[in-house]
Amino acid sequence: METNPPIQRPPSRNEMLKRAFSLPITQYAWREVRKGHPSTALEQVKVPVTHDLAPGELLVQVEAAALNPIGYKLMSMLPNAVAKRPHTAENDFTGIVVASQGATEFKIGDTVCGWVSQSMSQMTSQGALCHYVRVRSDHCIRRPSNITPIQAAGVCLAGLSAFKLLFEDAKIKAGQRVFINNGSGGVGSFVVQLAKASGCHVTATVSSASRDFVLKLGADEVVDYQAEPIAQIFVHNPPILPFDAIIDCNGLSSELYNNCEHYLKPEGIFATVAPATPSLFATATAGAGLFGRAWRPAWLGGVPRKLRQTAQFRELQG
């Protein structure tokens, strides 16, 4: 006999008061307090635990958090005014829902993984390196039961970046040939798996140490970037069949794009993460160099291949 699901009622005032008194008032967090290297930019300080949630928000007790390369790069690159410091560092986390304000898709006790968007971090000074994090419910998913908290903590930022590069920027399809630069990195390891699961032939760059790891992820072929610059390898020995898409997970490979007409189909797409260096000027220069070649006509030295760039998914629809 079918039964209707139980109606989820909003928490009563007594329930909210009980929850508030059961949670700590303060917590320790790693706060990004100044521009610079993490050893000087971060301080462990005591901050309030947020009890006043906006509609659609959760309070999550953090079990594990991820450290992403883009985090320390922006830490070293962005001025304090732009980064709106101080704020709690990092974005990715996994943990247990301990409070909810109108987020009916989750209940107290659910295990989730999620991320704090850049806009929320700047508005609320929230981040992942703390005990309790306030986050939008649409920035969380239920944690799969077959992965550990440590594994789950690294899913969101890298996984979303990989998804966007492949399916929104490069628009890959089954049967296509995809080349992935930095196949063993945080984003690259997701790109390899997603591309292979989508029915693509996958070629990825590796070091001698990461070769077996990337092959186990699903790569059909690997190229050792330590032997010779990748662009020169393909210029001197182009693949028999050119690639349908190139996914650059380094973001600094201007030579790979500048020479890609030798190994990327005319209708192919070169999708890359945004360049990020410790210098704001160097990052801007690298980005301008890439897009300058993309927008310039071929007869003026431009590259006749489409270029798409994603900012490693620091943001998600505001």
mmCIF file of C-alpha atoms in Angstrom:
data_model
loop_
_atom_site.group_PDB
_atom_site.id
_atom_site.type_symbol
_atom_site.label_atom_id
_atom_site.label_comp_id
_atom_site.label_asym_id
_atom_site.label_seq_id
_atom_site.Cartn_x
_atom_site.Cartn_y
_atom_site.Cartn_z
ATOM 1 C CA MET A 1 0.000 0.000 0.000
ATOM 2 C CA GLU A 2 1.382 3.427 -0.972
ATOM 3 C CA THR A 3 1.737 6.048 1.698
ATOM 4 C CA ASN A 4 2.294 9.768 1.355
ATOM 5 C CA PRO A 5 5.716 11.061 2.418
ATOM 6 C CA PRO A 6 5.748 12.856 5.770
ATOM 7 C CA ILE A 7 5.242 16.600 5.619
ATOM 8 C CA GLN A 8 8.416 18.529 6.515
ATOM 9 C CA ARG A 9 7.467 21.333 8.869
ATOM 10 C CA PRO A 10 9.701 24.347 9.437
ATOM 11 C CA PRO A 11 11.496 24.213 12.779
ATOM 12 C CA SER A 12 9.539 25.711 15.660
ATOM 13 C CA ARG A 13 10.944 28.533 17.778
ATOM 14 C CA ASN A 14 11.666 26.052 20.603
ATOM 15 C CA GLU A 15 13.502 23.743 18.208
ATOM 16 C CA MET A 16 15.599 26.634 16.881
ATOM 17 C CA LEU A 17 16.452 27.790 20.398
ATOM 18 C CA LYS A 18 17.392 24.244 21.416
ATOM 19 C CA ARG A 19 19.641 23.912 18.366
ATOM 20 C CA ALA A 20 21.234 27.294 18.976
ATOM 21 C CA PHE A 21 22.120 26.364 22.549
ATOM 22 C CA SER A 22 23.499 22.981 21.456
ATOM 23 C CA LEU A 23 26.000 24.537 19.028
ATOM 24 C CA PRO A 24 29.139 26.405 20.019
ATOM 25 C CA ILE A 25 29.214 30.192 19.899
ATOM 26 C CA THR A 26 32.783 30.452 18.590
ATOM 27 C CA GLN A 27 35.172 28.319 16.580
ATOM 28 C CA TYR A 28 38.728 28.324 15.289
ATOM 29 C CA ALA A 29 39.249 29.096 11.620
ATOM 30 C CA TRP A 30 42.171 29.677 9.276
ATOM 31 C CA ARG A 31 41.629 33.246 8.123
ATOM 32 C CA GLU A 32 43.185 34.883 5.095
ATOM 33 C CA VAL A 33 44.210 38.200 6.618
ATOM 34 C CA ARG A 34 46.664 39.628 4.095
ATOM 35 C CA LYS A 35 48.067 39.154 0.608
ATOM 36 C CA GLY A 36 51.030 36.815 0.356
ATOM 37 C CA HIS A 37 52.288 33.262 0.713
ATOM 38 C CA PRO A 38 50.066 31.027 2.904
ATOM 39 C CA SER A 39 52.794 30.933 5.571
ATOM 40 C CA THR A 40 52.340 34.678 6.144
ATOM 41 C CA ALA A 41 48.833 35.324 4.783
ATOM 42 C CA LEU A 42 46.974 32.841 7.031
ATOM 43 C CA GLU A 43 46.273 33.095 10.744
ATOM 44 C CA GLN A 44 44.333 30.692 12.972
ATOM 45 C CA VAL A 45 41.888 32.826 14.952
ATOM 46 C CA LYS A 46 38.660 32.458 16.916
ATOM 47 C CA VAL A 47 35.539 33.589 15.022
ATOM 48 C CA PRO A 48 31.774 33.378 15.691
ATOM 49 C CA VAL A 49 29.720 30.392 14.581
ATOM 50 C CA THR A 50 26.871 31.718 12.437
ATOM 51 C CA HIS A 51 23.458 30.871 13.904
ATOM 52 C CA ASP A 52 21.452 33.415 11.906
ATOM 53 C CA LEU A 53 20.922 31.756 8.516
ATOM 54 C CA ALA A 54 19.274 33.373 5.511
ATOM 55 C CA PRO A 55 16.471 31.504 3.675
ATOM 56 C CA GLY A 56 17.857 28.572 1.708
ATOM 57 C CA GLU A 57 21.058 28.318 3.755
ATOM 58 C CA LEU A 58 22.617 25.505 5.770
ATOM 59 C CA LEU A 59 25.044 25.350 8.648
ATOM 60 C CA VAL A 60 27.408 22.429 8.131
ATOM 61 C CA GLN A 61 29.815 20.915 10.639
ATOM 62 C CA VAL A 62 32.971 20.455 8.581
ATOM 63 C CA GLU A 63 34.553 16.987 8.567
ATOM 64 C CA ALA A 64 37.152 17.657 5.859
ATOM 65 C CA ALA A 65 38.163 20.545 3.599
ATOM 66 C CA ALA A 66 40.238 20.718 0.436
ATOM 67 C CA LEU A 67 43.263 22.851 -0.416
ATOM 68 C CA ASN A 68 43.179 23.983 -4.035
ATOM 69 C CA PRO A 69 46.111 25.499 -5.974
ATOM 70 C CA ILE A 70 43.890 28.354 -7.138
ATOM 71 C CA GLY A 71 43.436 29.289 -3.468
ATOM 72 C CA TYR A 72 47.075 30.009 -2.699
ATOM 73 C CA LYS A 73 47.600 31.590 -6.144
ATOM 74 C CA LEU A 74 44.834 34.132 -5.548
ATOM 75 C CA MET A 75 46.096 34.574 -1.991
ATOM 76 C CA SER A 76 49.462 35.651 -3.389
ATOM 77 C CA MET A 77 48.042 37.641 -6.300
ATOM 78 C CA LEU A 78 44.981 39.663 -5.273
ATOM 79 C CA PRO A 79 45.252 42.900 -3.238
ATOM 80 C CA ASN A 80 43.367 42.976 0.060
ATOM 81 C CA ALA A 81 40.679 45.317 -1.258
ATOM 82 C CA VAL A 82 39.894 43.078 -4.222
ATOM 83 C CA ALA A 83 39.885 39.864 -2.156
ATOM 84 C CA LYS A 84 37.888 41.592 0.638
ATOM 85 C CA ARG A 85 40.064 40.222 3.407
ATOM 86 C CA PRO A 86 39.908 39.067 6.116
ATOM 87 C CA HIS A 87 37.870 35.957 5.380
ATOM 88 C CA THR A 88 38.068 32.237 6.118
ATOM 89 C CA ALA A 89 40.205 30.456 3.544
ATOM 90 C CA GLU A 90 39.282 27.857 0.896
ATOM 91 C CA ASN A 91 36.048 26.740 -0.727
ATOM 92 C CA ASP A 92 35.545 22.943 -0.800
ATOM 93 C CA PHE A 93 34.276 20.980 2.201
ATOM 94 C CA THR A 94 32.261 17.992 3.328
ATOM 95 C CA GLY A 95 30.383 17.551 6.573
ATOM 96 C CA ILE A 96 27.107 17.111 8.463
ATOM 97 C CA VAL A 97 24.115 19.449 8.289
ATOM 98 C CA VAL A 98 23.467 20.818 11.787
ATOM 99 C CA ALA A 99 21.043 23.646 10.953
ATOM 100 C CA SER A 100 18.823 24.643 8.045
ATOM 101 C CA GLN A 101 16.718 27.648 7.155
ATOM 102 C CA GLY A 102 14.016 26.644 4.679
ATOM 103 C CA ALA A 103 16.242 24.229 2.745
ATOM 104 C CA THR A 104 13.740 21.396 2.363
ATOM 105 C CA GLU A 105 16.051 19.190 0.263
ATOM 106 C CA PHE A 106 18.249 18.526 3.313
ATOM 107 C CA LYS A 107 17.533 17.584 6.914
ATOM 108 C CA ILE A 108 19.569 17.750 10.105
ATOM 109 C CA GLY A 109 22.121 14.939 10.125
ATOM 110 C CA ASP A 110 22.501 14.647 6.339
ATOM 111 C CA THR A 111 26.078 14.269 5.127
ATOM 112 C CA VAL A 112 26.868 16.657 2.288
ATOM 113 C CA CYS A 113 29.727 17.943 0.220
ATOM 114 C CA GLY A 114 29.714 21.455 -1.142
ATOM 115 C CA TRP A 115 31.568 24.669 -1.641
ATOM 116 C CA VAL A 116 31.489 28.307 -0.633
ATOM 117 C CA SER A 117 31.224 30.496 -3.741
ATOM 118 C CA GLN A 118 33.495 33.494 -4.150
ATOM 119 C CA SER A 119 30.584 35.925 -3.878
ATOM 120 C CA MET A 120 29.362 34.355 -0.617
ATOM 121 C CA SER A 121 32.884 34.362 0.759
ATOM 122 C CA GLN A 122 33.195 38.074 0.047
ATOM 123 C CA MET A 123 29.735 38.908 1.447
ATOM 124 C CA THR A 124 29.872 36.777 4.592
ATOM 125 C CA SER A 125 33.641 36.096 5.075
ATOM 126 C CA GLN A 126 32.807 32.356 5.116
ATOM 127 C CA GLY A 127 35.231 29.656 3.963
ATOM 128 C CA ALA A 128 35.926 25.956 4.350
ATOM 129 C CA LEU A 129 38.854 25.930 6.804
ATOM 130 C CA CYS A 130 36.775 26.060 9.971
ATOM 131 C CA HIS A 131 34.568 23.850 12.147
ATOM 132 C CA TYR A 132 31.166 25.192 11.022
ATOM 133 C CA VAL A 133 30.442 26.786 7.658
ATOM 134 C CA ARG A 134 27.382 28.718 6.489
ATOM 135 C CA VAL A 135 26.558 27.864 2.875
ATOM 136 C CA ARG A 136 23.788 28.069 0.293
ATOM 137 C CA SER A 137 21.898 24.796 0.027
ATOM 138 C CA ASP A 138 22.101 24.869 -3.782
ATOM 139 C CA HIS A 139 25.885 24.716 -3.415
ATOM 140 C CA CYS A 140 25.648 21.313 -1.682
ATOM 141 C CA ILE A 141 24.848 17.757 -2.678
ATOM 142 C CA ARG A 142 24.358 14.649 -0.574
ATOM 143 C CA ARG A 143 27.650 12.881 -0.082
ATOM 144 C CA PRO A 144 27.777 9.563 -1.933
ATOM 145 C CA SER A 145 28.012 6.648 0.486
ATOM 146 C CA ASN A 146 30.874 5.013 -1.407
ATOM 147 C CA ILE A 147 33.432 7.781 -0.841
ATOM 148 C CA THR A 148 35.144 8.935 2.334
ATOM 149 C CA PRO A 149 34.889 12.458 3.746
ATOM 150 C CA ILE A 150 38.467 13.180 2.635
ATOM 151 C CA GLN A 151 37.672 12.063 -0.910
ATOM 152 C CA ALA A 152 34.401 14.019 -0.960
ATOM 153 C CA ALA A 153 36.068 17.249 0.143
ATOM 154 C CA GLY A 154 37.971 17.481 -3.135
ATOM 155 C CA VAL A 155 35.044 16.940 -5.492
ATOM 156 C CA CYS A 156 33.221 20.227 -6.007
ATOM 157 C CA LEU A 157 35.597 22.905 -7.306
ATOM 158 C CA ALA A 158 37.745 20.584 -9.431
ATOM 159 C CA GLY A 159 34.801 18.459 -10.554
ATOM 160 C CA LEU A 160 32.650 21.413 -11.597
ATOM 161 C CA SER A 161 35.586 22.990 -13.430
ATOM 162 C CA ALA A 162 36.175 19.735 -15.319
ATOM 163 C CA PHE A 163 32.484 19.432 -16.200
ATOM 164 C CA LYS A 164 32.351 22.998 -17.524
ATOM 165 C CA LEU A 165 35.534 22.622 -19.581
ATOM 166 C CA LEU A 166 34.336 19.427 -21.247
ATOM 167 C CA PHE A 167 30.604 19.849 -21.726
ATOM 168 C CA GLU A 168 29.981 23.608 -21.785
ATOM 169 C CA ASP A 169 33.210 24.950 -23.310
ATOM 170 C CA ALA A 170 34.502 22.098 -25.520
ATOM 171 C CA LYS A 171 31.053 20.488 -26.001
ATOM 172 C CA ILE A 172 32.574 17.018 -26.366
ATOM 173 C CA LYS A 173 30.673 14.080 -27.838
ATOM 174 C CA ALA A 174 31.134 10.327 -27.794
ATOM 175 C CA GLY A 175 33.722 9.126 -30.299
ATOM 176 C CA GLN A 176 35.758 12.327 -30.279
ATOM 177 C CA ARG A 177 39.484 12.537 -29.618
ATOM 178 C CA VAL A 178 40.336 14.676 -26.600
ATOM 179 C CA PHE A 179 43.782 15.839 -25.458
ATOM 180 C CA ILE A 180 44.194 16.804 -21.788
ATOM 181 C CA ASN A 181 47.147 18.824 -20.573
ATOM 182 C CA ASN A 182 48.022 17.991 -16.925
ATOM 183 C CA GLY A 183 45.986 14.814 -16.690
ATOM 184 C CA SER A 184 47.119 14.062 -13.137
ATOM 185 C CA GLY A 185 46.132 17.387 -11.547
ATOM 186 C CA GLY A 186 43.022 18.137 -9.506
ATOM 187 C CA VAL A 187 40.951 19.308 -12.488
ATOM 188 C CA GLY A 188 42.766 17.113 -15.023
ATOM 189 C CA SER A 189 42.100 13.864 -13.179
ATOM 190 C CA PHE A 190 38.362 14.602 -13.303
ATOM 191 C CA VAL A 191 38.576 15.593 -16.979
ATOM 192 C CA VAL A 192 40.244 12.279 -17.874
ATOM 193 C CA GLN A 193 37.523 10.254 -16.138
ATOM 194 C CA LEU A 194 34.599 12.292 -17.475
ATOM 195 C CA ALA A 195 35.914 12.293 -21.042
ATOM 196 C CA LYS A 196 36.489 8.535 -20.975
ATOM 197 C CA ALA A 197 33.067 7.898 -19.433
ATOM 198 C CA SER A 198 31.560 9.963 -22.268
ATOM 199 C CA GLY A 199 33.018 7.632 -24.887
ATOM 200 C CA CYS A 200 35.963 9.750 -26.001
ATOM 201 C CA HIS A 201 39.460 8.649 -26.956
ATOM 202 C CA VAL A 202 41.645 10.281 -24.289
ATOM 203 C CA THR A 203 45.280 11.379 -24.574
ATOM 204 C CA ALA A 204 46.825 13.078 -21.533
ATOM 205 C CA THR A 205 50.144 14.530 -20.443
ATOM 206 C CA VAL A 206 51.940 12.844 -17.562
ATOM 207 C CA SER A 207 55.238 12.727 -15.755
ATOM 208 C CA SER A 208 57.064 9.457 -15.264
ATOM 209 C CA ALA A 209 55.706 9.377 -11.692
ATOM 210 C CA SER A 210 52.057 9.951 -12.680
ATOM 211 C CA ARG A 211 51.941 7.749 -15.803
ATOM 212 C CA ASP A 212 50.358 4.663 -14.206
ATOM 213 C CA PHE A 213 47.899 6.781 -12.201
ATOM 214 C CA VAL A 214 46.545 8.548 -15.317
ATOM 215 C CA LEU A 215 46.291 5.296 -17.263
ATOM 216 C CA LYS A 216 44.242 3.816 -14.416
ATOM 217 C CA LEU A 217 41.922 6.827 -14.597
ATOM 218 C CA GLY A 218 41.085 5.802 -18.156
ATOM 219 C CA ALA A 219 43.526 7.549 -20.508
ATOM 220 C CA ASP A 220 44.066 5.642 -23.769
ATOM 221 C CA GLU A 221 47.427 7.275 -24.467
ATOM 222 C CA VAL A 222 49.844 9.360 -22.418
ATOM 223 C CA VAL A 223 52.600 11.802 -23.357
ATOM 224 C CA ASP A 224 55.541 12.612 -21.063
ATOM 225 C CA TYR A 225 55.784 16.393 -20.785
ATOM 226 C CA GLN A 226 59.199 16.080 -19.114
ATOM 227 C CA ALA A 227 60.788 14.663 -22.276
ATOM 228 C CA GLU A 228 60.069 17.714 -24.466
ATOM 229 C CA PRO A 229 57.599 20.628 -24.498
ATOM 230 C CA ILE A 230 54.221 19.214 -25.509
ATOM 231 C CA ALA A 231 53.610 21.710 -28.310
ATOM 232 C CA GLN A 232 56.941 20.808 -29.919
ATOM 233 C CA ILE A 233 56.220 17.072 -29.640
ATOM 234 C CA PHE A 234 52.978 17.501 -31.598
ATOM 235 C CA VAL A 235 54.414 20.002 -34.101
ATOM 236 C CA HIS A 236 57.242 17.601 -35.005
ATOM 237 C CA ASN A 237 55.075 14.458 -34.789
ATOM 238 C CA PRO A 238 51.407 15.387 -35.246
ATOM 239 C CA PRO A 239 48.823 12.752 -34.281
ATOM 240 C CA ILE A 240 47.537 10.714 -37.214
ATOM 241 C CA LEU A 241 44.047 11.978 -36.412
ATOM 242 C CA PRO A 242 43.910 15.545 -35.045
ATOM 243 C CA PHE A 243 42.114 16.206 -31.773
ATOM 244 C CA ASP A 244 38.515 17.365 -31.605
ATOM 245 C CA ALA A 245 39.172 19.193 -28.350
ATOM 246 C CA ILE A 246 42.135 20.216 -26.218
ATOM 247 C CA ILE A 247 41.562 20.740 -22.487
ATOM 248 C CA ASP A 248 44.405 22.686 -20.897
ATOM 249 C CA CYS A 249 44.273 22.235 -17.117
ATOM 250 C CA ASN A 250 47.464 24.259 -16.548
ATOM 251 C CA GLY A 251 46.244 27.605 -17.812
ATOM 252 C CA LEU A 252 49.729 28.805 -18.706
ATOM 253 C CA SER A 253 50.336 26.879 -21.929
ATOM 254 C CA SER A 254 50.328 29.663 -24.518
ATOM 255 C CA GLU A 255 52.615 27.659 -26.806
ATOM 256 C CA LEU A 256 50.170 24.760 -26.748
ATOM 257 C CA TYR A 257 47.450 27.080 -28.057
ATOM 258 C CA ASN A 258 49.673 29.102 -30.388
ATOM 259 C CA ASN A 259 50.667 25.941 -32.298
ATOM 260 C CA CYS A 260 47.418 23.986 -32.037
ATOM 261 C CA GLU A 261 46.475 24.292 -35.724
ATOM 262 C CA HIS A 262 49.018 21.483 -36.248
ATOM 263 C CA TYR A 263 47.083 19.030 -34.038
ATOM 264 C CA LEU A 264 43.566 20.432 -33.427
ATOM 265 C CA LYS A 265 40.829 20.141 -36.046
ATOM 266 C CA PRO A 266 39.778 23.414 -37.729
ATOM 267 C CA GLU A 267 36.377 23.182 -36.008
ATOM 268 C CA GLY A 268 37.968 21.988 -32.760
ATOM 269 C CA ILE A 269 37.892 23.901 -29.469
ATOM 270 C CA PHE A 270 40.775 24.726 -27.144
ATOM 271 C CA ALA A 271 39.329 25.010 -23.615
ATOM 272 C CA THR A 272 41.544 26.206 -20.772
ATOM 273 C CA VAL A 273 41.411 27.175 -17.130
ATOM 274 C CA ALA A 274 42.258 30.806 -16.502
ATOM 275 C CA PRO A 275 45.948 31.583 -16.041
ATOM 276 C CA ALA A 276 46.794 32.137 -12.368
ATOM 277 C CA THR A 277 50.272 33.147 -11.227
ATOM 278 C CA PRO A 278 51.494 34.789 -8.002
ATOM 279 C CA SER A 279 51.644 38.072 -9.945
ATOM 280 C CA LEU A 280 48.487 39.930 -10.996
ATOM 281 C CA PHE A 281 50.424 41.548 -13.850
ATOM 282 C CA ALA A 282 51.800 38.208 -15.087
ATOM 283 C CA THR A 283 48.330 36.636 -14.958
ATOM 284 C CA ALA A 284 46.783 39.523 -16.891
ATOM 285 C CA THR A 285 49.613 39.403 -19.409
ATOM 286 C CA ALA A 286 49.193 35.636 -19.909
ATOM 287 C CA GLY A 287 45.441 35.988 -20.402
ATOM 288 C CA ALA A 288 45.839 38.905 -22.782
ATOM 289 C CA GLY A 289 48.435 36.953 -24.769
ATOM 290 C CA LEU A 290 46.120 33.973 -25.201
ATOM 291 C CA PHE A 291 43.080 35.962 -26.240
ATOM 292 C CA GLY A 292 45.138 38.350 -28.350
ATOM 293 C CA ARG A 293 46.182 35.425 -30.528
ATOM 294 C CA ALA A 294 42.632 34.038 -30.543
ATOM 295 C CA TRP A 295 40.994 37.273 -31.689
ATOM 296 C CA ARG A 296 43.667 38.318 -34.181
ATOM 297 C CA PRO A 297 43.138 37.342 -37.845
ATOM 298 C CA ALA A 298 45.368 34.499 -39.037
ATOM 299 C CA TRP A 299 47.116 36.788 -41.518
ATOM 300 C CA LEU A 300 48.211 38.945 -38.558
ATOM 301 C CA GLY A 301 49.562 35.976 -36.617
ATOM 302 C CA GLY A 302 46.350 34.854 -34.952
ATOM 303 C CA VAL A 303 45.485 31.241 -34.185
ATOM 304 C CA PRO A 304 42.609 29.939 -36.362
ATOM 305 C CA ARG A 305 41.105 27.823 -33.578
ATOM 306 C CA LYS A 306 38.377 28.631 -31.042
ATOM 307 C CA LEU A 307 39.499 29.441 -27.494
ATOM 308 C CA ARG A 308 37.306 29.041 -24.405
ATOM 309 C CA GLN A 309 38.331 29.846 -20.854
ATOM 310 C CA THR A 310 36.861 29.033 -17.444
ATOM 311 C CA ALA A 311 37.907 30.564 -14.131
ATOM 312 C CA GLN A 312 38.118 27.196 -12.327
ATOM 313 C CA PHE A 313 34.513 27.564 -11.183
ATOM 314 C CA ARG A 314 35.106 29.970 -8.320
ATOM 315 C CA GLU A 315 31.528 31.118 -8.952
ATOM 316 C CA LEU A 316 28.212 29.394 -9.577
ATOM 317 C CA GLN A 317 25.431 31.666 -10.888
ATOM 318 C CA GLY A 318 26.255 34.438 -8.466
#
